[in-house]
Every structure is written in C-alpha cells, then in structure tokens.
XYZ file of C-alpha atoms in Angstrom:
603
model
C -0.209 -0.221 0.019
C 2.992 2.527 0.131
C 3.485 6.405 -1.652
C 7.818 5.818 -2.052
C 8.927 9.446 -2.297
C 13.369 9.586 -3.041
C 15.281 12.817 -5.163
C 16.132 11.281 -8.026
C 19.189 12.475 -8.140
C 20.416 11.395 -5.395
C 17.896 8.292 -4.611
C 19.740 7.250 -0.808
C 16.976 8.811 1.293
C 13.598 6.700 0.639
C 9.999 8.041 1.785
C 8.173 5.327 2.360
C 3.560 4.926 3.690
C 1.370 2.204 4.584
C -1.274 2.402 6.798
C -2.967 4.410 10.270
C -0.264 6.828 8.562
C 3.158 5.258 8.431
C 6.166 6.948 7.543
C 9.653 5.293 7.829
C 13.293 6.685 5.938
C 15.724 3.908 4.179
C 19.016 4.807 4.316
C 20.147 2.962 0.894
C 23.864 3.054 2.276
C 24.102 1.855 5.856
C 20.278 0.152 5.129
C 18.650 1.534 8.795
C 15.268 2.457 8.916
C 13.561 4.573 11.117
C 9.800 5.839 11.762
C 9.547 9.344 10.891
C 6.104 10.469 11.485
C 4.840 13.043 13.297
C 2.491 11.707 15.462
C 3.411 7.897 15.967
C 0.346 6.368 17.415
C -1.004 3.313 16.758
C -4.423 3.392 14.867
C -5.316 0.393 15.386
C -9.011 -0.641 15.925
C -9.074 3.175 17.130
C -12.475 5.181 16.190
C -11.741 6.904 13.833
C -13.326 10.456 14.829
C -11.190 10.323 17.317
C -8.203 10.384 15.922
C -5.421 13.789 15.634
C -4.840 13.391 12.808
C -6.480 10.554 10.426
C -4.367 8.387 7.417
C -5.799 6.575 4.832
C -4.731 2.925 3.218
C -2.103 4.215 0.610
C -0.936 7.378 2.599
C 0.714 9.847 0.115
C 4.236 11.373 0.637
C 6.362 13.468 -2.286
C 9.323 14.586 -2.268
C 9.271 18.722 -4.002
C 10.940 19.347 -7.431
C 11.842 22.076 -6.635
C 13.577 21.314 -3.538
C 14.393 17.612 -2.183
C 15.261 17.722 0.878
C 11.761 19.323 0.336
C 8.768 16.591 1.629
C 5.442 17.173 1.695
C 2.559 14.319 3.547
C -0.478 14.216 4.011
C -3.455 13.315 6.365
C -6.541 14.818 6.682
C -3.610 18.098 6.753
C -1.005 18.778 4.705
C 2.859 18.016 7.096
C 5.728 19.896 4.758
C 9.238 19.493 6.367
C 13.166 19.932 5.394
C 14.915 18.642 7.558
C 14.396 13.799 6.637
C 11.758 14.014 9.397
C 13.150 15.522 11.856
C 10.523 17.810 12.985
C 7.048 18.528 10.489
C 4.453 22.039 9.526
C 1.310 21.255 9.381
C 1.027 23.558 6.683
C -3.416 23.662 5.809
C -6.247 23.238 8.069
C -8.296 19.647 7.674
C -8.240 19.816 3.953
C -11.835 16.949 3.472
C -14.816 17.039 3.390
C -14.913 16.488 7.377
C -18.268 14.817 7.323
C -18.284 13.060 10.660
C -21.593 10.862 9.635
C -18.509 8.807 7.813
C -16.389 8.567 10.844
C -15.528 6.583 13.184
C -15.915 2.198 13.634
C -14.626 1.012 11.136
C -16.554 -1.662 11.024
C -20.233 -3.259 12.055
C -22.309 -4.075 13.257
C -21.001 -7.354 15.120
C -16.967 -6.722 14.464
C -15.116 -3.404 14.618
C -12.607 -2.974 11.002
C -9.701 -0.857 12.284
C -7.009 -1.524 10.551
C -6.944 1.171 8.449
C -8.737 0.667 5.418
C -11.575 1.973 6.249
C -10.418 5.586 7.236
C -12.290 7.764 4.876
C -12.031 12.146 4.885
C -8.058 12.436 4.016
C -5.607 13.078 1.115
C -4.998 10.218 -1.651
C -2.087 12.421 -3.121
C -0.017 15.145 -3.189
C 1.655 16.704 -6.100
C 4.065 19.997 -6.542
C 3.475 22.348 -10.039
C 6.862 21.104 -11.478
C 7.132 24.547 -12.933
C 6.081 26.800 -9.722
C 7.342 26.086 -5.991
C 4.294 26.467 -3.757
C 1.752 25.459 -6.168
C 0.136 22.126 -4.851
C -2.590 20.280 -5.815
C -4.243 17.725 -3.491
C -6.753 15.618 -4.000
C -8.899 13.692 -1.119
C -10.933 10.315 -1.028
C -14.280 12.425 -0.641
C -14.047 14.069 -3.691
C -12.171 17.543 -3.329
C -9.780 19.040 -4.678
C -7.730 22.011 -3.036
C -5.188 23.750 -4.852
C -2.316 26.504 -2.750
C -0.032 28.745 -4.735
C 2.231 29.340 -1.950
C 3.503 26.826 -0.298
C 0.658 26.089 2.105
C 0.472 29.855 3.481
C -4.327 29.823 1.779
C -6.155 27.097 -0.330
C -9.240 27.568 -2.531
C -11.202 24.561 -2.109
C -10.751 23.851 -6.837
C -13.126 20.964 -7.109
C -15.448 20.882 -10.510
C -18.348 22.613 -9.828
C -20.065 19.087 -11.393
C -18.380 16.430 -9.582
C -20.358 14.524 -6.840
C -18.616 12.755 -3.587
C -15.912 11.155 -5.254
C -12.071 9.431 -4.942
C -9.318 12.026 -6.946
C -7.189 9.065 -7.365
C -4.678 11.209 -8.876
C -3.902 15.038 -9.912
C -1.075 16.027 -12.829
C 0.229 19.460 -12.873
C 1.179 20.102 -16.337
C 4.816 19.951 -16.749
C 4.137 22.659 -19.102
C 1.890 25.497 -17.763
C 1.892 26.195 -13.967
C -2.513 27.229 -14.126
C -3.215 23.299 -15.884
C -3.574 20.213 -14.002
C -5.876 17.495 -15.037
C -7.196 14.619 -12.616
C -8.359 11.610 -12.497
C -11.459 11.056 -10.620
C -12.889 7.560 -9.302
C -16.109 6.012 -7.942
C -15.886 2.783 -8.096
C -16.350 2.673 -4.253
C -20.646 4.110 -5.084
C -21.131 1.701 -7.400
C -20.957 3.928 -10.198
C -17.707 2.484 -12.828
C -18.099 5.941 -14.713
C -14.529 7.329 -16.788
C -14.304 10.840 -14.904
C -11.191 12.482 -16.451
C -11.161 17.383 -15.469
C -9.255 19.593 -17.012
C -8.736 22.855 -15.451
C -6.275 26.325 -17.518
C -6.631 28.658 -14.913
C -5.643 26.842 -11.453
C -9.763 25.724 -10.867
C -11.142 27.228 -11.261
C -13.247 26.428 -14.461
C -13.166 22.994 -15.260
C -13.840 20.784 -18.578
C -14.924 16.673 -18.507
C -12.435 15.041 -21.221
C -14.059 10.911 -21.414
C -15.059 11.489 -25.648
C -12.824 8.335 -26.353
C -12.916 6.444 -23.315
C -15.210 3.176 -22.276
C -18.296 3.422 -20.079
C -17.548 1.053 -17.510
C -14.449 2.444 -16.663
C -13.113 4.458 -14.205
C -9.776 6.604 -15.295
C -7.284 5.243 -11.721
C -4.165 7.901 -13.472
C -3.273 10.734 -17.061
C -0.524 11.451 -17.654
C 0.691 14.499 -19.981
C 4.004 13.733 -21.663
C 6.817 16.995 -20.582
C 8.297 16.496 -24.622
C 4.958 17.844 -26.098
C 2.116 19.817 -24.611
C -1.159 18.302 -24.870
C 0.086 14.679 -25.479
C -1.509 13.128 -23.418
C -1.676 9.354 -21.612
C -4.271 7.442 -18.814
C -4.363 4.466 -17.566
C -7.914 2.875 -16.249
C -9.370 -0.484 -14.961
C -8.915 -2.311 -17.952
C -5.835 -0.696 -20.217
C -3.490 2.444 -21.569
C -5.039 5.256 -23.982
C -3.527 8.134 -25.640
C -4.670 11.595 -26.540
C -2.803 13.814 -29.088
C -5.218 17.156 -28.379
C -5.846 17.526 -24.865
C -7.823 15.358 -23.830
C -10.694 16.596 -26.081
C -10.251 13.163 -28.074
C -8.857 10.214 -26.240
C -8.018 6.717 -28.388
C -6.760 3.148 -27.797
C -2.526 2.884 -26.952
C -3.613 -0.487 -25.589
C -0.758 -2.570 -28.146
C 0.325 -5.705 -26.792
C -0.627 -4.805 -23.074
C -2.724 -7.014 -21.378
C -6.636 -5.468 -20.053
C -5.421 -5.306 -16.543
C -5.661 -1.915 -14.631
C -2.569 0.483 -15.781
C -1.973 2.453 -12.458
C 1.021 4.990 -12.812
C 2.711 6.342 -15.570
C 5.551 8.030 -16.512
C 7.749 9.263 -19.438
C 11.542 8.845 -18.506
C 13.395 10.166 -21.524
C 10.767 9.371 -23.566
C 9.493 5.595 -23.130
C 6.673 5.324 -22.013
C 7.030 2.945 -18.086
C 3.821 1.527 -16.975
C 2.454 0.072 -13.839
C -0.170 -2.566 -13.474
C -2.101 -3.913 -11.386
C -1.088 -7.398 -11.462
C 0.343 -7.531 -14.287
C 3.785 -6.127 -13.539
C 6.126 -2.353 -15.149
C 5.609 -2.627 -19.213
C 7.788 -0.259 -21.147
C 6.664 1.492 -24.514
C 10.387 1.468 -25.944
C 10.619 4.513 -27.716
C 7.610 7.259 -28.016
C 9.057 9.156 -29.712
C 6.453 9.083 -33.221
C 3.576 9.926 -31.291
C 5.450 13.040 -30.975
C 5.479 13.658 -34.382
C 2.284 11.931 -35.421
C -0.508 13.566 -37.369
C -2.190 13.710 -40.376
C 0.089 14.255 -42.173
C 2.430 11.806 -41.645
C -0.483 9.397 -42.563
C -0.634 10.661 -46.172
C 3.355 10.862 -47.202
C 4.686 8.519 -49.605
C 6.292 8.320 -46.782
C 7.780 9.577 -43.542
C 11.121 9.064 -41.376
C 10.818 9.647 -37.572
C 13.111 12.085 -35.501
C 15.462 8.984 -34.322
C 16.247 9.693 -30.163
C 19.923 9.579 -28.945
C 20.913 6.320 -29.328
C 23.893 4.721 -26.927
C 26.962 2.423 -27.264
C 26.981 -0.084 -25.426
C 26.108 -3.673 -24.927
C 23.077 -3.933 -22.931
C 20.316 -4.471 -25.239
C 17.577 -7.617 -25.286
C 19.002 -10.057 -27.732
C 17.037 -12.997 -29.396
C 17.377 -14.628 -26.179
C 13.687 -15.498 -24.385
C 14.322 -14.319 -21.395
C 13.241 -16.808 -18.403
C 9.683 -16.309 -16.803
C 9.230 -13.348 -14.204
C 12.545 -10.610 -16.012
C 11.717 -9.060 -17.638
C 12.539 -8.569 -21.202
C 15.581 -5.563 -22.091
C 14.645 -3.144 -25.089
C 16.776 -3.590 -28.418
C 20.486 -3.162 -28.445
C 21.324 -0.010 -31.161
C 19.337 2.808 -32.660
C 15.848 2.569 -32.846
C 14.816 3.696 -36.214
C 10.598 4.373 -37.494
C 9.054 4.796 -40.640
C 6.065 4.843 -41.466
C 4.720 4.151 -45.470
C 1.287 5.144 -47.158
C 1.976 1.879 -48.650
C 3.965 -1.468 -48.429
C 6.783 -0.955 -50.215
C 7.464 -3.933 -53.726
C 9.845 -5.235 -55.725
C 10.214 -2.715 -57.809
C 11.156 -0.423 -55.885
C 12.342 -1.475 -52.818
C 12.793 1.142 -50.080
C 16.443 1.082 -48.851
C 18.122 2.416 -45.469
C 21.613 4.695 -45.442
C 23.313 4.798 -42.053
C 26.062 8.070 -43.625
C 28.775 9.106 -40.889
C 30.867 12.381 -39.453
C 31.918 12.796 -42.548
C 29.174 11.306 -45.216
C 30.433 8.397 -46.206
C 27.522 5.069 -45.741
C 28.700 2.869 -43.543
C 25.973 0.723 -43.535
C 22.632 0.187 -45.556
C 19.747 -2.127 -45.700
C 16.573 -2.647 -47.621
C 13.536 -3.863 -48.350
C 13.741 -6.934 -51.240
C 14.873 -10.118 -50.834
C 18.509 -10.082 -49.091
C 20.908 -11.449 -52.105
C 23.434 -12.635 -50.436
C 26.255 -15.400 -51.063
C 26.307 -17.942 -48.018
C 28.547 -19.682 -50.477
C 30.176 -16.989 -50.395
C 30.603 -16.857 -46.517
C 28.501 -14.063 -46.566
C 25.309 -13.558 -44.000
C 23.155 -12.618 -44.168
C 22.058 -8.793 -44.578
C 18.909 -7.890 -42.086
C 16.077 -6.776 -44.275
C 14.624 -3.891 -43.725
C 10.538 -3.765 -43.021
C 7.991 -1.827 -45.476
C 4.922 -2.316 -44.464
C 1.781 0.374 -45.386
C 1.932 2.160 -41.842
C 3.905 2.335 -39.315
C 7.404 0.632 -39.693
C 10.421 -0.284 -37.063
C 13.827 -0.910 -37.603
C 17.076 -1.686 -35.244
C 21.158 -0.695 -36.107
C 23.859 -2.464 -33.772
C 25.660 1.174 -34.895
C 27.997 -1.739 -35.955
C 29.338 -0.998 -39.565
C 29.261 -4.206 -42.619
C 30.342 -6.976 -41.692
C 33.379 -9.326 -42.858
C 32.868 -12.950 -44.485
C 33.089 -15.910 -43.914
C 35.155 -19.006 -45.237
C 32.959 -21.652 -46.175
C 33.598 -25.029 -45.043
C 34.775 -23.928 -42.098
C 33.456 -22.121 -38.403
C 35.584 -19.445 -39.492
C 32.115 -17.293 -39.945
C 31.246 -13.405 -41.242
C 32.147 -12.212 -39.061
C 29.993 -8.818 -37.652
C 30.506 -5.181 -38.057
C 33.552 -2.986 -35.328
C 30.230 -0.652 -33.573
C 30.810 2.573 -34.485
C 32.254 5.557 -32.554
C 30.289 7.932 -30.847
C 29.381 10.937 -32.873
C 26.922 12.553 -34.923
C 25.473 10.264 -38.295
C 22.403 10.745 -40.385
C 19.739 8.620 -41.862
C 18.397 8.403 -45.429
C 15.805 5.959 -46.326
C 14.926 6.487 -50.409
C 11.398 5.375 -51.399
C 11.432 5.513 -55.555
C 12.059 9.034 -55.671
C 11.292 10.050 -52.070
C 14.319 10.641 -49.901
C 13.735 11.819 -45.866
C 16.974 12.604 -44.161
C 17.745 12.744 -40.294
C 20.292 12.730 -37.449
C 20.787 10.938 -35.433
C 23.510 10.822 -31.971
C 25.011 8.560 -31.445
C 26.044 8.852 -27.419
C 29.036 6.032 -25.376
C 27.417 4.862 -22.378
C 26.406 7.112 -19.637
C 28.703 5.153 -17.206
C 31.841 5.710 -19.089
C 34.941 8.079 -18.020
C 37.409 6.864 -21.716
C 38.083 10.214 -23.398
C 37.731 10.934 -27.580
C 41.222 10.788 -28.044
C 40.695 7.515 -26.118
C 38.011 5.817 -28.899
C 39.155 6.543 -31.339
C 42.518 4.982 -31.255
C 40.115 2.068 -30.150
C 38.254 2.190 -33.401
C 41.623 3.367 -35.421
C 42.465 -0.271 -34.002
C 39.604 -1.657 -34.646
C 39.772 -0.715 -38.444
C 42.562 -1.808 -38.925
C 41.578 -5.650 -37.261
C 39.071 -5.577 -39.958
C 40.461 -5.115 -42.933
C 43.282 -7.873 -41.377
C 40.467 -9.643 -41.477
C 38.944 -9.362 -44.734
C 42.087 -9.577 -46.431
C 43.076 -13.767 -44.853
C 38.937 -14.375 -45.137
C 38.959 -13.644 -48.900
C 42.281 -14.621 -49.408
C 41.686 -18.379 -48.319
C 38.307 -17.744 -49.492
C 39.907 -17.654 -52.874
C 42.854 -20.450 -52.747
C 39.898 -22.960 -51.313
C 38.057 -21.729 -54.906
C 41.223 -22.326 -56.825
C 41.975 -25.847 -54.854
C 38.795 -27.301 -55.708
C 39.209 -26.524 -58.909
C 41.597 -27.688 -59.417
C 41.111 -31.058 -57.914
C 37.912 -30.990 -60.095
C 40.643 -30.488 -63.456
C 43.200 -33.063 -61.903
C 39.468 -34.780 -63.163
C 38.037 -34.694 -66.225
C 41.988 -34.992 -68.108
C 42.795 -37.387 -66.342
C 41.731 -39.772 -69.238
C 43.439 -37.086 -71.769
C 47.482 -37.387 -73.036
C 49.695 -35.611 -70.279
C 47.015 -36.330 -67.860
C 49.359 -36.869 -65.734
C 51.105 -33.543 -66.277
C 48.498 -31.968 -65.064
C 47.952 -33.957 -61.888
C 51.514 -33.390 -59.988
C 51.252 -29.218 -61.208
C 47.661 -29.653 -59.578
C 48.666 -32.088 -56.939
C 51.842 -29.482 -55.755
C 49.500 -26.403 -55.835
C 47.062 -27.771 -54.174
C 49.881 -29.135 -50.507
C 51.048 -26.237 -50.928
C 47.168 -24.576 -50.637
C 46.430 -27.313 -47.877
C 49.355 -25.905 -46.326
C 48.824 -22.503 -45.983
C 44.981 -22.244 -45.765
C 45.559 -24.304 -42.906
C 47.641 -21.509 -41.459
C 45.084 -18.839 -41.897
C 41.573 -20.318 -41.072
C 41.212 -23.830 -38.759
C 39.692 -25.899 -41.690
C 39.968 -29.184 -39.635
C 37.683 -27.955 -36.841
C 33.664 -30.500 -37.551
C 32.130 -27.964 -33.683
C 32.414 -25.682 -31.460
C 34.665 -27.666 -29.207
C 37.013 -28.934 -31.654
C 38.548 -25.610 -31.004
C 40.613 -27.468 -27.730
C 42.078 -30.493 -30.202
C 43.307 -28.540 -33.745
C 45.063 -25.608 -33.149
C 43.411 -22.113 -34.860
C 44.426 -20.385 -37.804
C 45.920 -16.640 -36.967
C 42.621 -15.878 -38.275
C 40.789 -17.185 -35.066
C 44.232 -14.443 -33.135
C 42.765 -11.505 -35.076
C 38.874 -12.022 -34.570
C 39.083 -12.116 -30.066
C 41.756 -9.459 -30.623
C 38.899 -7.557 -32.336
C 36.650 -8.929 -30.379
C 38.313 -7.821 -27.342
C 38.512 -4.075 -28.057
C 35.492 -3.827 -29.302
C 34.153 -5.218 -25.952
C 34.128 -1.875 -23.810
C 34.417 1.348 -23.195
C 38.685 1.934 -22.140
C 41.941 3.229 -24.059
C 43.553 0.294 -26.385
C 46.470 -1.103 -23.891
C 50.140 -1.442 -24.936
C 50.220 -5.800 -24.267
C 46.489 -5.063 -27.568
C 48.847 -2.783 -29.173
C 52.212 -5.544 -28.790
C 50.181 -8.189 -29.959
C 48.694 -6.569 -32.630
C 51.521 -5.383 -34.482
C 52.538 -9.325 -33.868
C 49.402 -10.857 -35.450
C 50.184 -8.574 -38.451
C 54.032 -8.869 -38.931
C 53.205 -12.611 -38.828
C 50.170 -12.014 -41.599
C 52.703 -10.145 -43.770
C 55.026 -12.581 -44.233
C 51.843 -14.985 -45.041
C 50.571 -12.831 -47.371
C 52.397 -12.709 -50.239
C 52.895 -16.663 -50.105
C 48.777 -16.342 -50.878
C 49.758 -13.966 -53.418
C 52.354 -16.198 -55.238
C 49.945 -19.030 -55.417
C 47.148 -17.209 -56.699
C 49.086 -15.849 -59.183
C 51.872 -17.260 -60.723
C 50.618 -20.898 -59.091
C 47.550 -21.087 -60.276
C 49.030 -19.517 -63.478
C 51.378 -22.994 -63.761
C 48.488 -24.837 -64.095
C 46.590 -22.890 -66.301
C 49.516 -22.882 -69.032
C 49.345 -26.734 -69.420
C 45.400 -26.875 -69.499
C 45.559 -23.949 -72.222
C 47.841 -25.871 -73.882
C 45.063 -28.872 -74.016
C 41.639 -27.237 -74.734
C 40.873 -27.082 -71.279
C 39.066 -25.193 -69.063
C 41.097 -22.708 -66.675
C 40.858 -22.024 -63.188
C 39.507 -19.137 -61.513
C 38.974 -18.726 -58.221
C 36.658 -16.881 -56.810
C-alpha cells in the first residue's frame, strides 16, 4: 500500500508509507530504517473520529521537485518537513469534507475493522507543479480538489462544480503550464464506474470534462501529460491504456500488446513510456518518439522518417534469447528507427535505408528487397528492412559492415565493429522520395574514457578488420582454386599428358592446404574442436577484435604489441597467398590451356 518518495538524482534516502500513516526513512547506504512520523500512534481499532490525524490505507508522500530536501505528507491535513522528518509543520487546515457521519468505527455491527482501510476523509494524492514552486494540488478520498499557490499559507477549494462525492485518484500538474492540471476521478466505491477525467487551465477556476473515446464502465486510474509534447496525454483505466493528441478532447486506445489490466501509474522517462499495472508487472513502450510527430500529414506522406532519439553505445540491450519467467526483457540494443509508409514497398521499388557517418560516408545500408547474398561465399544474410504500409520499426545495431566468412569451415561471417559516438545521418529512400534525419550516437553514460581513447580504439579496430577481411578473402579464393584444380585433375584423367597436369595440380593443392591451414582452421567440425586443433591466424585477429570492441577503454600496450606480432605474421603469409593465387594458378592454367581445357578462376 506504500507511496515512495526520494530525490531521483541522489536516491539515498527513500520515504515509504503504509496504513495508519506509517512513514519510514530507509537509508540505502547503511540500510537503516527509522520512523519519521509527525504523530506516531498505533491506530489499530481506534475509531477515526477519535484520531488526532486521519490517514488512509495508502498515505501519500512526495518530495518537492524544486527542493528535494522538502517532504510533503498527507493525513487529513498536509505536513511539511525540510530536515528528513526530524520535525514537521502542518501547512493546511483539514482539507477534507470532514463528514462526521463517515467517521467512527471501521465496521459493524458485529465486529470492528480497525486496520486502517476504512478510515475516510483523508488526503489521497499530493502533487506540486514542476513549473511553479509552492503551487501544490491535493486530492482527497471524499472528492475535493484543493490548491495552494504559496506553499500552504492559503488554500482554495477548486473542486469541479459538477463532481459529486468521489475518490480523487490522481492530480497531474502540467509540465508545460503551471495553470493547467488534470484530475483522474473514480466513484467505484459508490458503485459508479463512469470514467471521470477533468482539466483546468486557470488554476481550478473552471474545469472541462475529458471522456470522449473512453469506454463506459471503466474508472480512470491515472492521467499524465508528456513532458516532451504539450497536449499529448496518456490515461490508464481499469482495463488498459489510452492516448490523446489534443489535450484530452479525444481519446483512442494505446493498448497494443498490453494485457487487459488496471493501469495504476505512468511516467515518461527519456522518451520511454513506463507503465505500472495491478497484478501484471511493469511495462515499457520503448521509445515513444513517433507519438510526438504523428499527425494527418504523416499518414498522407508517401514516406515519413521519424526523428530518432539518441542511441547509446552500450552492449546491454536485448538479444534474441527469451528471458526466463519473471524477468523483464531489455529493449533492443542499438538505434531504434521508425518510419511510416503510405503503402507497402514492392520489389520494383524497394525501400532502402543508409547510415552515414559524420563525414557523409555510408557505413551501413539495408533494403526491403529479397536478400541477395552468397552463403557459399561466406556472406551473412543481411537483415531485411520492413516495408509494410503504416508504421515500421528497424533496429540498427550501431555496427559497420561485417566480414564474410570462409565457406566449409567454422570461420563464419564476422560482425563489423561498433561505430564511435558522434553525429550520424539516417537516409531513407523509396523511389524518388528521400528523407534524412540526424542521429546522435552517445557514449555509454557510465564510461569515462576520452574521445582520444575512443579514436585510438576505432583506429586499431579498423586495422584488425582490414587484415581479417584480407585473410578470409585469401582463404576463400585459395579454397576455390583448390576445388577447381581437383576438378581439373579429374576431368583430364584420361587425356594425353594427364600426369603432367596431375603432378602440377597436386603440388598446388598441397601448397594451398598448407597455407590455408595456417590462415583458418579447416579441421574443426564442432565448437569443441577448438581444444583439439590449433587455430588459424584469423582466430587470433578475431579474438583481438572482440577484446578491443568489447568495452569502452583505452587500447592497452599489450593489445598493440599483440596486434603488431599478428600483423607481422600475416605480412609474411600474404606474399605466399598472392604467389599461390598468381604464379601458382597461372602455371596450372598454362598446362590446361595448352590442352584446350577450361582454366582455374579463383573466386
């Protein structure tokens, strides 16, 4: 039943409440807990009309958004403390109806229910305007909305005139305008499930009821205004989520894959919409950016690219694995790119997406066309760009183009290195239509390494990638040549001078086998074979790339020394590979040509 309050920037001290006005301070560093109530009392079985202060089952507590050292705490009056609950000041009169006929014993006629759930005539919600210090809104469980604009010196009853006795479930001061607030109201305890939601734009002098589009029979639990777009509202009801683009004048469902469940609270955090529910866990809509740009013009445009929010260069995002039961799923790792199409793209005019680096060079490209890749050539299947009518989502993993593998071996395709933090461009093309948006790639906020260190890391990664690409390319071409030479020997077996071709061919095959075996391991058939057969030099380059690319840290002297050693070894092997693919293949081809046989053409 707790409300929790703390300083989001320094959440060492957490204030939590419970029934009968329980209020504890929890120190996250020492793990000490202390009671900081202004009026400690047992409360159990005590008639509410005999209590000095009345508190409901879910006693509200907040810290001021303007001074997190200030705590507000609600009974039937509002309390204020600025010294972590050491002392308290009552800063209001009784803000409830104080209806004596609703006070007294908690139950009857046989037994008394004195656990605190039946205490009535209390403050149920407290909210201070984030735009105006001292402007505090209070909602009570008996249907009053109270307002102070001077931190409690004077109060006004600003309850909507047509609102009968109700539960003021939540008050949302606008993050854009101090005179505007929204109120979610419920009368379910009075057997009335009518949705009730109100807005004021003049500090409660007048109110508008905002229920168009909300289903009948669904009390409203919570309403929030998006801090990033004025008039963009979210509402949680007894069965789910609603959205309004026009300040609540019209509502539409935002249910998507959310189960039919009471939504108890909402917050927008860094453009993510965070939802708490009653009984079905926390849910997060990863990146609500499209909601900031949706309008009729978007629906009518042939192609519309939503401005992507900054992407963090981390490796903590969600992967393909399904999380175990009870464990939440992380958002996808990388940049979340969203775009709307008036109609689906087809094969005659596919959709393409390009990522441009700070210098304007294309570092990665994707298409909606059927994947054209050569699995026999060691290439990885590229991710296909979705291109359905309506809104689409695509994740760029913040990596540059990868490296093709070596077919017939366990040396498969290698992902490209992660790009550095910086200013990129996203370019979307559909026929003659082109849309471009900036994309900021930000460093991991936990990282402290410098831009100079990041540049050094990227420089080494590019060198490793270039060498590994050359090694795999040489291995592929030599293995292709080997297969063709063997076929040549088989085709000329019954021809004159077959022994000459066979001897030259077998000599070339032996050279290829010896050299390719030092570049890549051709004997591994399962993952565990790596403990049995020595790796090729490509494995050492690949392991080095994983180390450098696996974290945010300056390149160590050990990494540079190891790279220099590997580069020297490859420098010695490279001329041998070039000789095999050059003079070696040419010699065999000369013998084949003299006999009118098809030549070897390494690919």
